[in-house]
Amino acid sequence: MKLILSSSNPDKIEEIQRILGDEYEVVLKSDIGLEDFDVEETGETLRENAYLKAKALYDKVKENIIADDSGLFVEALDFRPGVYSARYAGEYATYDDNNTKLLEELKDVTNLNDRRAYFMTTICFISKSGEVYYAEGKLDGYITTERRGTNGFGYNPLFLVKNTNKTLAEMDDLERLSINHRSKAIENLKQILEEIK
């Protein structure tokens, strides 16, 4: 089954393809000539943003579409950055910019238990026939006081996984992919795809 990912992020496609396996072909929107097709994320929730991205692309191509939105939710920051995680430090912020801003905002919060956080991913799948499905995944942890590790992307160097002594960036790909929020959401998506085949 071919799935078009409403994203231009090659980091995401690698992770999704690895979990879904060879029976699914996941391609980026740029692979079908829509690299400039962008959707403004105006939703107030991950689910709304995932749907906006999936629906806009579905309306254009009428194929199997998947779109996701992920966010980091930090308790001490009233669950920010949330839906603004990718652009927390500004519209064109890099991963490093976002990590720097997060550390700055938490600089006075020194107790690890007060730095509780979770990652959440919501995936919206719209089938060729227009049916809409959602899959979610969550990962609990804490925000460290400094960057640790070099694997992965985004906030991985700051996210200490609950019940481990490692950040996501300190884990190898296999370990990280077996537990992270996006992987859990993709596994849930895979179950949906298997059921509707």
C-alpha positions as a printed Julia matrix, in Angstrom:
197×3 Matrix{Float64}:
   0.0    0.0    0.0
   1.32   3.42  -0.93
   1.03   6.17   1.68
   1.83   9.8    0.99
   3.24  11.6    4.0
   2.16  15.21   4.24
   5.62  16.34   5.3
   8.93  17.39   3.85
  10.87  16.04   6.83
  13.11  13.11   5.79
  13.71  12.25   9.47
  10.03  11.37   9.82
   9.78   9.22   6.71
  12.75   7.08   7.73
  11.19   6.4   11.12
   7.73   5.68   9.7
   9.03   3.39   6.94
  11.18   1.46   9.39
   8.19   0.66  11.59
   5.58   0.01   8.9
   7.89  -2.29   6.96
   8.17  -3.21   3.3
   4.5   -3.92   2.69
   3.93  -0.15   2.8
   5.59   2.39   0.54
   5.82   5.74   2.28
   6.67   8.74   0.12
   7.03  12.42   0.91
   4.79  14.98  -0.73
   7.91  16.26  -2.49
   8.28  12.82  -4.13
   5.03  13.46  -6.0
   5.98  16.99  -7.07
   4.36  18.88  -4.2
   7.43  20.13  -2.34
   5.98  23.66  -2.21
   2.58  22.49  -0.96
   2.41  23.69   2.63
  -0.46  23.86   5.05
  -0.56  26.38   7.84
  -0.88  24.64  11.2
  -3.65  26.72  12.74
  -5.12  24.01  14.94
  -5.14  24.27  18.71
  -4.45  20.56  19.18
  -2.18  17.97  17.61
  -5.25  16.2   16.22
  -6.5   19.36  14.51
  -3.11  20.07  12.94
  -2.66  16.49  11.74
  -6.13  16.59  10.18
  -5.54  19.98   8.51
  -2.37  18.67   6.85
  -3.88  15.35   5.82
  -7.14  16.8    4.5
  -5.47  19.53   2.43
  -3.21  17.0    0.7
  -6.04  14.48   0.32
  -8.22  17.11  -1.37
  -5.41  17.71  -3.85
  -4.46  14.1   -4.77
  -7.24  11.75  -3.49
  -4.71   9.1   -2.39
  -3.92   7.41   0.95
  -2.54  10.22   3.1
  -0.85  10.27   6.47
   0.01  13.4    8.39
   1.22  13.76  11.91
   1.74  16.41  14.47
   3.92  15.93  17.5
   4.52  18.06  20.49
   6.51  18.27  23.67
   4.42  19.16  26.7
   6.3   20.42  29.78
   4.32  20.6   33.04
   6.36  23.45  34.54
   5.64  25.56  31.46
   1.86  25.01  31.55
   2.36  22.25  28.98
   4.18  24.45  26.47
   5.57  24.26  23.84
   2.8   21.8   22.83
   1.49  22.38  19.32
   4.17  25.05  18.86
   7.08  22.66  19.5
   8.58  22.85  16.0
   8.5   26.65  15.97
   8.93  27.32  19.69
  11.84  29.7   19.22
  10.32  31.28  16.11
   8.86  30.43  12.72
  12.2   29.35  11.21
  13.8   28.01  14.38
  16.3   25.16  14.2
  16.27  22.19  16.57
  19.12  23.87  18.44
  17.21  27.17  18.73
  14.22  25.37  20.24
  16.4   23.42  22.69
  18.16  26.6   23.78
  14.85  28.37  24.43
  13.5   25.42  26.4
  16.6   25.26  28.61
  16.42  29.01  29.17
  12.77  28.86  30.22
  13.49  26.03  32.67
  16.73  27.44  34.1
  15.14  28.19  37.49
  13.46  24.78  37.74
  16.24  22.64  39.19
  14.41  19.62  40.63
  14.04  16.88  38.01
  10.56  15.94  39.29
   9.46  19.5   38.54
  10.69  19.11  34.95
   8.18  16.38  34.02
   7.2   16.3   30.38
   5.75  14.09  27.72
   5.92  13.76  23.98
   2.7   13.1   22.09
   2.19  12.23  18.44
  -1.13  12.16  16.65
  -1.33  10.68  13.16
  -4.25  11.31  10.85
  -4.78   8.77   8.07
  -7.22   9.51   5.28
  -7.88   6.53   3.04
  -8.25   6.79  -0.72
 -12.01   6.57  -0.19
 -11.96   9.52   2.24
 -12.35   7.72   5.58
 -10.51   9.42   8.45
  -8.65   7.55  11.21
  -6.42   8.68  14.09
  -3.58   6.99  15.92
  -1.72   8.35  18.94
   1.38   7.64  20.96
   2.78   9.11  24.17
   6.14   8.98  25.95
   6.68  10.22  29.51
   9.9   11.68  30.82
  11.74  14.73  32.08
  13.66  17.66  30.62
  17.37  17.56  31.48
  19.39  20.65  32.39
  21.78  20.18  29.46
  21.95  18.48  26.08
  22.94  14.8   26.24
  23.58  12.57  23.24
  23.68  13.04  19.48
  21.17  10.55  18.03
  17.77  11.51  16.69
  16.5   15.03  16.2
  14.37  17.75  17.77
  14.22  17.78  21.55
  15.81  14.31  21.85
  19.01  15.61  23.57
  16.91  17.12  26.39
  14.29  14.42  26.9
  15.18  11.96  29.66
  12.96   8.91  29.24
  11.07   7.93  32.38
  12.5    4.85  34.17
  15.79   5.08  32.28
  18.95   7.08  32.73
  19.12   8.07  29.06
  17.86  10.85  26.88
  16.34   9.87  23.55
  19.52  11.19  21.92
  21.65   8.8   24.01
  19.74   5.78  22.76
  20.64   3.97  19.57
  18.03   3.93  16.81
  16.68   0.5   17.71
  16.22   1.36  21.38
  14.71   4.78  20.65
  12.36   3.5   17.97
  11.1    0.74  20.25
   9.76   3.2   22.84
   9.22   6.67  21.43
   5.91   8.46  20.97
   5.98   8.5   17.17
   6.77   4.78  17.08
   3.81   4.06  19.34
   1.53   6.13  17.11
   2.86   4.4   13.98
   2.32   0.97  15.57
  -1.27   2.01  16.31
  -1.62   3.24  12.72
  -0.29  -0.08  11.46
  -3.06  -1.89  13.37
  -5.64   0.38  11.73
  -4.15  -0.22   8.28
  -4.2   -3.99   8.83
  -7.86  -3.88   9.88
  -9.05  -1.91   6.85
  -7.07  -3.75   4.17
